[in-house]
PDB file of C-alpha atoms and ligand atoms in Angstrom:
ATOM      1  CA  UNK V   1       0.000   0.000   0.000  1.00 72.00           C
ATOM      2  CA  UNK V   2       0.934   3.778  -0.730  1.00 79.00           C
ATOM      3  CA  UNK V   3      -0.220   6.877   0.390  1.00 82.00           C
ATOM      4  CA  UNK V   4      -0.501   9.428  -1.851  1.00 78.00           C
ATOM      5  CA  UNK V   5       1.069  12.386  -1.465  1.00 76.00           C
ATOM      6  CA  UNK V   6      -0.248  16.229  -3.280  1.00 73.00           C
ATOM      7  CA  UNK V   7       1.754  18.201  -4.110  1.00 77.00           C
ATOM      8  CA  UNK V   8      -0.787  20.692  -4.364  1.00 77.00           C
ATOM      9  CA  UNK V   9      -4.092  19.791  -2.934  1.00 75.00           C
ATOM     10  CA  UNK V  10      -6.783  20.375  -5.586  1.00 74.00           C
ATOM     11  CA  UNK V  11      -8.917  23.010  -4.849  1.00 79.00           C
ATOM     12  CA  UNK V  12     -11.648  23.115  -7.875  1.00 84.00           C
ATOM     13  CA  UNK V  13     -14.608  24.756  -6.167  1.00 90.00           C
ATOM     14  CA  UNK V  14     -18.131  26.778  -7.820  1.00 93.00           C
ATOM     15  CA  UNK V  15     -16.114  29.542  -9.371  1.00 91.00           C
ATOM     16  CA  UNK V  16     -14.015  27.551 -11.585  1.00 90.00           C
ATOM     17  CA  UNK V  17     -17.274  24.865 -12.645  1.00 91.00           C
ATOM     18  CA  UNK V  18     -19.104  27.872 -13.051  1.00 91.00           C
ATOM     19  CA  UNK V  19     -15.978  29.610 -15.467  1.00 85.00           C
ATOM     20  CA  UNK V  20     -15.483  26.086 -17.216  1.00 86.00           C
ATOM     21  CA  UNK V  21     -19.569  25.453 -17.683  1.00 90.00           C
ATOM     22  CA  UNK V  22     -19.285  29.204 -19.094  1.00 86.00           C
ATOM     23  CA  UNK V  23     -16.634  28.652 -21.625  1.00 83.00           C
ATOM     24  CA  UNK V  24     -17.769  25.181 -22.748  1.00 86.00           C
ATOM     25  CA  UNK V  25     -21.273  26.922 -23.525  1.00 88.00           C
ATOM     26  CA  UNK V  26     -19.979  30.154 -25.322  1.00 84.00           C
ATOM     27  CA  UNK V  27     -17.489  27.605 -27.631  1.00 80.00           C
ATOM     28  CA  UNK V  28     -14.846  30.684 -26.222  1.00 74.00           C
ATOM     29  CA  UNK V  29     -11.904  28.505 -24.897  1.00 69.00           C
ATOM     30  CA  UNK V  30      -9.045  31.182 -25.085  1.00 66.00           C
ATOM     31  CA  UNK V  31      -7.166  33.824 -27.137  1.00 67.00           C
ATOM     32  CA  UNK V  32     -11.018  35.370 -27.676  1.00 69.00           C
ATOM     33  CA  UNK V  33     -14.138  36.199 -25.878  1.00 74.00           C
ATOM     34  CA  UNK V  34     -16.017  38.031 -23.235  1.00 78.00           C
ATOM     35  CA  UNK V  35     -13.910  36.529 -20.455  1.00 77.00           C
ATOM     36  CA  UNK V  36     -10.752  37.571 -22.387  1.00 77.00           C
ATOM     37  CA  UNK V  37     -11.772  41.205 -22.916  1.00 78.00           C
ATOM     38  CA  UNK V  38     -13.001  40.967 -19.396  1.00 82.00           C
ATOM     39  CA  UNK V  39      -9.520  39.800 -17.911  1.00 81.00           C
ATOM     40  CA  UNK V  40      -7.752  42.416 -20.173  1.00 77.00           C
ATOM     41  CA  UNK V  41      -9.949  45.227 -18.593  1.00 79.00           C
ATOM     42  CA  UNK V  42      -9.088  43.778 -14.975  1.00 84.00           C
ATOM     43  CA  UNK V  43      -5.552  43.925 -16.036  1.00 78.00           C
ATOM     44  CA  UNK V  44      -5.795  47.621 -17.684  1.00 73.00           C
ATOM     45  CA  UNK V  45      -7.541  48.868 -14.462  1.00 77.00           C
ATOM     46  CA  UNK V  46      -5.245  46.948 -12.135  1.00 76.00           C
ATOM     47  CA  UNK V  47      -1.964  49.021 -14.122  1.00 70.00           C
ATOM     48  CA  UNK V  48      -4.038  51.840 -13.907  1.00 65.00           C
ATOM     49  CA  UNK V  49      -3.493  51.614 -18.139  1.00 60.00           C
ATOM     50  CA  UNK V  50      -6.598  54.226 -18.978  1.00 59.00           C
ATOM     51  CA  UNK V  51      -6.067  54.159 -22.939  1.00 68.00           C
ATOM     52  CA  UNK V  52      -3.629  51.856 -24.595  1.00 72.00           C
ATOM     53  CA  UNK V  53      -2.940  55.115 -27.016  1.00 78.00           C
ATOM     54  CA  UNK V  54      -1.371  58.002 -24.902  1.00 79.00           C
ATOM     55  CA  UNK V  55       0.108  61.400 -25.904  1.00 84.00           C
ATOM     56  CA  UNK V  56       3.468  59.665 -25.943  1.00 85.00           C
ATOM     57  CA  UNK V  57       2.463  56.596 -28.376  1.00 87.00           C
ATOM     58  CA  UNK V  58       4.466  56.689 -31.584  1.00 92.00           C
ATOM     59  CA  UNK V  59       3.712  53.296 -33.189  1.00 92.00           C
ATOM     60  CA  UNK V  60       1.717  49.993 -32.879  1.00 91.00           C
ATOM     61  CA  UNK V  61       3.611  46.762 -33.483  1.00 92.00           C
ATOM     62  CA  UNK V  62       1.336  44.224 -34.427  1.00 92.00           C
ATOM     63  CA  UNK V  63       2.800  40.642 -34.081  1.00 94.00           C
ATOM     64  CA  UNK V  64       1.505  38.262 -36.293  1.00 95.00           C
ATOM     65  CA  UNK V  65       1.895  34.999 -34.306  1.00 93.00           C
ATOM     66  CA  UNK V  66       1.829  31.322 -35.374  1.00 92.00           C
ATOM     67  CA  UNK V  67       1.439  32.097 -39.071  1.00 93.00           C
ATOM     68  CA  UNK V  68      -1.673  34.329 -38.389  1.00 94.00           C
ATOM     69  CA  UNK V  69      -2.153  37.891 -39.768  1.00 95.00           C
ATOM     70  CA  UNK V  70      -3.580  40.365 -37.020  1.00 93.00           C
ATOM     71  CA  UNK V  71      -6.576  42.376 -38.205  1.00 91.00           C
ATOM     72  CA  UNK V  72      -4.588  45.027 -39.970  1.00 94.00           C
ATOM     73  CA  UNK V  73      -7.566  46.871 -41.372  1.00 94.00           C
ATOM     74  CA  UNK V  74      -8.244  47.595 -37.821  1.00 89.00           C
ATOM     75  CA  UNK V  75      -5.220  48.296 -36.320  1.00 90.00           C
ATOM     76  CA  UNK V  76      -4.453  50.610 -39.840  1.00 93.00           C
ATOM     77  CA  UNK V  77      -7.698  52.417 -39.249  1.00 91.00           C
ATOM     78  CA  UNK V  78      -6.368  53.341 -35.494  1.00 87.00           C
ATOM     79  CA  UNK V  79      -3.031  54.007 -36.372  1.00 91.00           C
ATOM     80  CA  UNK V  80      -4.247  56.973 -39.306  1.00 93.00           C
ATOM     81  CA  UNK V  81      -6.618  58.297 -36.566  1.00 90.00           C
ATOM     82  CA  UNK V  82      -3.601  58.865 -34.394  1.00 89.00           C
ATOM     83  CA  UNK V  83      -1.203  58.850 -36.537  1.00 93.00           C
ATOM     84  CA  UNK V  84       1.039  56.380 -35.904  1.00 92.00           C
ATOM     85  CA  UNK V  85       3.459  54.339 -37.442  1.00 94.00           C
ATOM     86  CA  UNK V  86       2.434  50.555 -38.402  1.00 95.00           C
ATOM     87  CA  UNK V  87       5.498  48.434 -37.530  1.00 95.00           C
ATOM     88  CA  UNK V  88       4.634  45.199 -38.197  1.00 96.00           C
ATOM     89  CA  UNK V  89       6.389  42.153 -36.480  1.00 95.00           C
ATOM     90  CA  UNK V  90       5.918  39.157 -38.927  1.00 95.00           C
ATOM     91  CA  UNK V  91       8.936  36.838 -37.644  1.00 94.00           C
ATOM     92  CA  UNK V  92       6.532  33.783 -37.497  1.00 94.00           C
ATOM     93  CA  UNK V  93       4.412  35.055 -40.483  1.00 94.00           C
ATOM     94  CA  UNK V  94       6.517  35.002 -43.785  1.00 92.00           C
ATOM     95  CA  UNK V  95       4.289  34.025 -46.507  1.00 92.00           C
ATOM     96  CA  UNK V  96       0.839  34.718 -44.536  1.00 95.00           C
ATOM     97  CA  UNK V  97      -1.092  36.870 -46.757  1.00 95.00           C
ATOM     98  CA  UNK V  98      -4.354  39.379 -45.415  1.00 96.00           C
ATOM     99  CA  UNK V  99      -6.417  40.568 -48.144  1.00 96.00           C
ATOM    100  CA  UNK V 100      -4.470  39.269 -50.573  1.00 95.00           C
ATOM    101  CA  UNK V 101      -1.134  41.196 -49.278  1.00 94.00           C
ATOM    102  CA  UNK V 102       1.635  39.396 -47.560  1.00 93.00           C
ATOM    103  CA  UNK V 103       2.394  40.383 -44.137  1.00 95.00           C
ATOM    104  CA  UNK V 104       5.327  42.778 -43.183  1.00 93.00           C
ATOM    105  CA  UNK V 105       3.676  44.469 -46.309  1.00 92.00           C
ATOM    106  CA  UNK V 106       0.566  46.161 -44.744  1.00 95.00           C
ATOM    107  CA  UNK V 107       1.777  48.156 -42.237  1.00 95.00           C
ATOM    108  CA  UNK V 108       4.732  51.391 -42.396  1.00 93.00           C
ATOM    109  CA  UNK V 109       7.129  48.781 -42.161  1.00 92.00           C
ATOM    110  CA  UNK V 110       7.814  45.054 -42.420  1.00 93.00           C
ATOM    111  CA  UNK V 111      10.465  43.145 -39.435  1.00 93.00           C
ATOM    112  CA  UNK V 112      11.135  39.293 -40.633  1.00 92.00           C
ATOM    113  CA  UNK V 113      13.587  36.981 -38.309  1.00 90.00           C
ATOM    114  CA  UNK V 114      15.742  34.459 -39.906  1.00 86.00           C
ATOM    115  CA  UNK V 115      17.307  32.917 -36.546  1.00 86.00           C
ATOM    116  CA  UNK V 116      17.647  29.639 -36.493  1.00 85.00           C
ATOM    117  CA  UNK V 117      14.267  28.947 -35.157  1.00 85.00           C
ATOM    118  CA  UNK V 118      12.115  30.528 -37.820  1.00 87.00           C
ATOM    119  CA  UNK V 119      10.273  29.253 -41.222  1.00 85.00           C
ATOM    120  CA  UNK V 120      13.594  30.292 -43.017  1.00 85.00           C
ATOM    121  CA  UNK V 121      16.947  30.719 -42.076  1.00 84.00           C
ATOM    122  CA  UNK V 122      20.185  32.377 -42.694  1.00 77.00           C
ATOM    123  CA  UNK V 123      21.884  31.608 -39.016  1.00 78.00           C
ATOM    124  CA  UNK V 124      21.121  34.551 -37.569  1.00 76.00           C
ATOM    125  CA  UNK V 125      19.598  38.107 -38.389  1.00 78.00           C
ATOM    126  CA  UNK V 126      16.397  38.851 -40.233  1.00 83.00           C
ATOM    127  CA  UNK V 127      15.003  41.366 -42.714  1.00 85.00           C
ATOM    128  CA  UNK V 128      13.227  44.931 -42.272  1.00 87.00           C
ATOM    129  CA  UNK V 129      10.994  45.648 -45.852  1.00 88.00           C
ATOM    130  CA  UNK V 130       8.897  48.714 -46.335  1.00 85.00           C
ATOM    131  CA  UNK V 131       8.218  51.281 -49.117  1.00 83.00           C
ATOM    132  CA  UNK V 132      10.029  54.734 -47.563  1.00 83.00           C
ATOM    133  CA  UNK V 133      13.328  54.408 -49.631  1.00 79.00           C
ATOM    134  CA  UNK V 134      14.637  57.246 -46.599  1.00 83.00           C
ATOM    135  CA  UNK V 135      13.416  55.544 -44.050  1.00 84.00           C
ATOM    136  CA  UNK V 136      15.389  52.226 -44.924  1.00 79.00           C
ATOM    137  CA  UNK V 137      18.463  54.543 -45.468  1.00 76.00           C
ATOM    138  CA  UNK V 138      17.942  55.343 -41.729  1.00 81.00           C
ATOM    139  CA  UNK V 139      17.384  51.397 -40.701  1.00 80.00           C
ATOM    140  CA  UNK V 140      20.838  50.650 -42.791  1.00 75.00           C
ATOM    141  CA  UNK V 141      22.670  53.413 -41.416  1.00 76.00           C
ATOM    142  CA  UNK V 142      21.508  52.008 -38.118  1.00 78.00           C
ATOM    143  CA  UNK V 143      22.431  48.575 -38.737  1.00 72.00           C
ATOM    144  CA  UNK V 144      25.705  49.077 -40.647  1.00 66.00           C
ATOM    145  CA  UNK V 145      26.296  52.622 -41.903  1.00 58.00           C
ATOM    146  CA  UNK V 146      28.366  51.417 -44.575  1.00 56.00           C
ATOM    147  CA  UNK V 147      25.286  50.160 -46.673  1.00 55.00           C
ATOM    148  CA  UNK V 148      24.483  51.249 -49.917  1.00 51.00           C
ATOM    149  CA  UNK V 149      21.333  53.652 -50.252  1.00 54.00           C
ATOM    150  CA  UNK V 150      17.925  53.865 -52.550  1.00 54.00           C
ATOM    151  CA  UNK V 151      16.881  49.723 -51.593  1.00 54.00           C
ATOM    152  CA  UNK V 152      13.458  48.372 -51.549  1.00 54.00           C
ATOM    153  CA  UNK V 153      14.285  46.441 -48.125  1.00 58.00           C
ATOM    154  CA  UNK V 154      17.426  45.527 -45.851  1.00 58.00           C
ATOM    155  CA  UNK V 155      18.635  42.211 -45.401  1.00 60.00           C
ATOM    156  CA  UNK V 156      20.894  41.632 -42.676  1.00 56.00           C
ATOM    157  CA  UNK V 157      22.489  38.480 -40.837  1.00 53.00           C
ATOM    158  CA  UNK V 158      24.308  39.563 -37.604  1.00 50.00           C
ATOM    159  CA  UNK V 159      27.430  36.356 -37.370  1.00 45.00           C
ATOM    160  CA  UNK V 160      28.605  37.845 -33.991  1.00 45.00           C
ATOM    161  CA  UNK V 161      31.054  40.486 -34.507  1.00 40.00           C
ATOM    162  CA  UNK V 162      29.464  41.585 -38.277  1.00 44.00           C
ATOM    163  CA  UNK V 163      26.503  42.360 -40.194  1.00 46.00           C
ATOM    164  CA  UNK V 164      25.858  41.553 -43.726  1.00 47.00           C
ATOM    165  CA  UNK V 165      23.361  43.054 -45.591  1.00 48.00           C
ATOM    166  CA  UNK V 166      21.722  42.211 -48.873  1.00 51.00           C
ATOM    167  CA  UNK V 167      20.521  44.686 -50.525  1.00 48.00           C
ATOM    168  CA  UNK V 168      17.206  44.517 -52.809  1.00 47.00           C
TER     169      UNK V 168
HETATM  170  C1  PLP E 201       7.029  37.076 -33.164  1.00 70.77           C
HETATM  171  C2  PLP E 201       8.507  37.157 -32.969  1.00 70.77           C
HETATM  172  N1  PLP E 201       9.100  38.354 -33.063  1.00 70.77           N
HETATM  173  C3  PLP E 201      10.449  38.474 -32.929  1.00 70.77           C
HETATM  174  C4  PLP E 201      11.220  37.378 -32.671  1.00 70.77           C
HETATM  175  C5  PLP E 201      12.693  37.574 -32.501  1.00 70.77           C
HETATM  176  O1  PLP E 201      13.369  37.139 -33.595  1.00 70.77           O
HETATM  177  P1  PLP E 201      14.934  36.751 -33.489  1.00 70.77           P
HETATM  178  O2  PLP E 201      14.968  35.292 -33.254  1.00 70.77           O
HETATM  179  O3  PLP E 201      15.513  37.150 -34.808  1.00 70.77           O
HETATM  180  O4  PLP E 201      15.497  37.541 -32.342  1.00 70.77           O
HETATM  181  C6  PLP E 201      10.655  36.116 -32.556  1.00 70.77           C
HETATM  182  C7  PLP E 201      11.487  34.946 -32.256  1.00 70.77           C
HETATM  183  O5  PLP E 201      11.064  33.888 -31.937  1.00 70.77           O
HETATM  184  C8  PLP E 201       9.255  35.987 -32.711  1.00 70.77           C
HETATM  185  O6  PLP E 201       8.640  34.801 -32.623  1.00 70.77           O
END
């Protein structure tokens, strides 16, 4: 004979039924739904986080995880209202297309990874695309001031001690 022995004594009680019952009914599991706007209010109020958008907001960087676009149309329709810059974070989303465009093409500007761990890879570094020729000037003279100027996007794999870029 044994005795078990818990680590952590459960402790389901009404609450959580009543939370599990809820979500099981509404087909809302996770990532979306009442309880998740609900939680994200808690949290907002809990920062004290009145307005995600503040006087000091310069840009929105919507991540595109998994493969999945974010709702761009949405976020684009905020960030012209504001007037911020789109920056779009699509290191797990080359190839995804929304309406037809690819991501890292909808927003200001376009950030790709190709570390090891992504869909593609060249080692290390990644790739920033957009359609301000000036503003790429700036991201290359940033990354490696050497670059040449006037390219559609910067390629760039960072092997330790140096950069390489590509240019397009
Ligand atoms: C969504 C997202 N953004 C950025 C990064 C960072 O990319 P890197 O591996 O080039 O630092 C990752 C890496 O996993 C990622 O998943």
């Amino acid at each position: 004979m044994y005795k078990e022995i818990h680590l952590d004594a459960p402790n389901i009680g009404e609450l959580e039924k009543l939370y599990l019952n809820k979500a099981i009914d509404s087909g809302y599991i996770s990532s979306a739904g009442p309880s998740v706007s609900e939680f994200e209010g808690q949290c907002a109020d809990y920062l004290h986080i009145k307005k995600a958008v503040t006087e000091k907001t310069r840009a929105i960087i919507p991540v595109h995880l998994y493969g999945n676009p974010c709702n761009m149309n949405e976020i684009n329709r905020i960030a012209k209202k504001y007037n911020l810059y789109v920056i779009e974070d699509a290191a797990e989303s080359l190839g995804a297309k929304y309406g037809g465009k690819f991501t890292g093409t909808l927003g200001d500007l376009g950030c790709f990874s190709f570390n090891g761990n992504k869909t593609i890879t060249t080692g290390g570094g990644g790739m920033v695309a957009g359609g301000d020729v000036q503003r790429l000037d700036h991201i290359k003279f940033l990354i490696a001031p050497e670059c040449y100027k006037g390219s559609k996007a910067v390629l760039f794999a960072d092997t330790g001690n140096r950069i390489y870029c590509r240019i397009f």
